[in-house]
Amino acid sequence: MPVKNRFAELLPEITEWRRDLHEHPEILFDTVRTAGVVAEKLRAFGCEEVVEGIGRTGVVGVIKGRETGSGKVIGLRADMDALPIHEQTGLDYASKTDGAMHACGHDGHTAMLLGAAKYLSETRNFDGTVVVIFQPAEEGGGGGREMCEDGMMERFGIQEVYGMHNWPGLATGQFAIREGAFFAATDIFEITVEGRGGHAAKPHDTIDSTVVAAHIVTAAQSIAARNADPVENVVVSITSIESSSKAFNVIPQRVEMKGTVRTMSPEMRDLCETRLGAIVEGIAASFGATATLEYVRNYPVMVNHAEQTDFAADVARAVAGDCAEAPLVMGGEDFAFMLEERPGAYILVGNGDTAMVHHPEYNFNDDAIPAGCSWWAEIVEKRMPVG
Ligand code: NI
C-alpha cells in the first residue's frame, strides 16, 4: 500500500501549516504561538480532549476510534521547537524572527502530526485511543522529560509511543530505523582550572592554568582511545576554552572549558564521567593547580524496543516499499525519555538531498509529508484494527 490518497489531497493545506510554522520559529520552551496554533487546530479537528501546558508549553490531543473496546492507547509524538540559528535559505517564507530558525525540521514534524490528527479525527478507523503529543524544547531543553515528569503517560493511559524525524541524505519519503540503542546519551560538562596568574615574562612565579588546561584537553582524548573498549561508540569533545586573561603578557589565573560526552550504553557513560573526573583532578594536582569538573547527565541513550521497531518497519515498508537500516547517531534525542517510560520506536523519514539539519540553509522537504502522514495513520490503523 503506497501513501494514503487523503494525504495527497491534504498536502497543500499541510504545506501551508508547515510554512507558517517555519516563518514563526520559537526556541526551547518559548513555543507559545506554536502551541496555540496546534491546540486550535486539534480542537477544530474534533479531538475529544486537548490539553495545553503539559511540560510547560507542550500540547496533548486525544482522538478516540470508532471502537475503543481494545482498550489500547498509542502515543504519537512530534517536536515543535526551533534553533538559535540565523536563517540563510532565502525562502519567501523564511524566519521572521532574527536569530531563530526551524533548522531541524520540527516545523515539518508538527505539521505532519497535525495532518495525521486531522485524518484520524475524520476517519476514526481504529479500535482504541490515539494520543498526539506535541513537545517543546527538544533541542537541549528536555521538553520530553518535562512532559513525562508532568505524568503524561499515566494521565492519558499511554501504552506505547512512536516518534519520527526527517533525515537529509535519505531519499525523500523513504524510511530508516534501527532496533536497540539508536541515538546517543548527550552529557555536558564544564571544567574550571585554577592556577596562579602573573606576568608572562615570569612564568616561574605562576602556576600557568593554560598549560594545565592543554594537558587536560590532550589527556581527555585517551578516554575514547584508551579507556573505552574499541568496539564501543564514545565521543569526548572539548568545545570551548576561555582564559581569564585577554592580554599578550598576562598568564591567566583561571581557564574555563566546556564540552560534551556522547555514549551508547550506561557502562560507557559511567566510565566517561569517572575517567574525566580523575583526569581533571589528577593533572591539575600534578602541576600544583586545582581543577573542578561539573558533569551534567542530559539526554539518556535512546533505545528502540524490538517489537515496536519491527512493527514500525513493517508499516514503513507498506507505505514506502522499503525500510532501510539506520546508522547509529551520536547526536541526542529527547524522545529517549518517553522510550524509557513506555515501549515504542522512533523512525527516520527521508528529507532528500538537502543541507544537514542544524545548517543555516537547511529546509524541511514538503514532499516528505504524504509519506510521513501515511506512516502515522498506518501505525494507528494497523496497531489498533477495527473488527
Ligand atoms: Ni531535531
PDB file of C-alpha atoms in Angstrom, residues 3 5 12 14-15 35 61 132-133 151 162 166 179 199 208 237 272 276 303 309 323 332 344-345 361 370:
ATOM      1  CA  VAL A   3       0.777   6.683   0.653  1.00  0.00           C
ATOM      2  CA  ASN A   5      -4.759   9.298  -1.101  1.00  0.00           C
ATOM      3  CA  PRO A  12      -1.409  21.840   0.066  1.00  0.00           C
ATOM      4  CA  ILE A  14      -0.443  20.753   5.494  1.00  0.00           C
ATOM      5  CA  THR A  15       2.293  22.501   3.483  1.00  0.00           C
ATOM      6  CA  ALA A  35       1.401  25.501  20.892  1.00  0.00           C
ATOM      7  CA  GLY A  61      -4.704  15.808  21.984  1.00  0.00           C
ATOM      8  CA  VAL A 132      -0.983  13.071  19.848  1.00  0.00           C
ATOM      9  CA  ILE A 133       1.921  14.636  21.727  1.00  0.00           C
ATOM     10  CA  GLY A 151       2.654  12.491  34.487  1.00  0.00           C
ATOM     11  CA  TYR A 162       6.148   6.391  18.416  1.00  0.00           C
ATOM     12  CA  ASN A 166      13.257  13.796   8.992  1.00  0.00           C
ATOM     13  CA  GLU A 179      16.454  -1.615  16.935  1.00  0.00           C
ATOM     14  CA  HIS A 199      53.479  38.245  34.440  1.00  0.00           C
ATOM     15  CA  ASP A 208      50.042  28.522  34.378  1.00  0.00           C
ATOM     16  CA  SER A 237      34.752  16.709  22.806  1.00  0.00           C
ATOM     17  CA  CYS A 272      33.488   8.637  30.810  1.00  0.00           C
ATOM     18  CA  LEU A 276      37.123  12.653  33.070  1.00  0.00           C
ATOM     19  CA  VAL A 303      16.644   2.792  22.760  1.00  0.00           C
ATOM     20  CA  THR A 309      10.611  -1.407  15.879  1.00  0.00           C
ATOM     21  CA  CYS A 323      12.741   0.418   5.104  1.00  0.00           C
ATOM     22  CA  GLY A 332      20.894  13.091  21.149  1.00  0.00           C
ATOM     23  CA  GLY A 344       7.956   2.232  21.331  1.00  0.00           C
ATOM     24  CA  ALA A 345      10.017   3.135  18.310  1.00  0.00           C
ATOM     25  CA  GLU A 361      20.497  26.567   4.621  1.00  0.00           C
ATOM     26  CA  PRO A 370       2.423  12.340   2.383  1.00  0.00           C
TER      27      PRO A 370
END
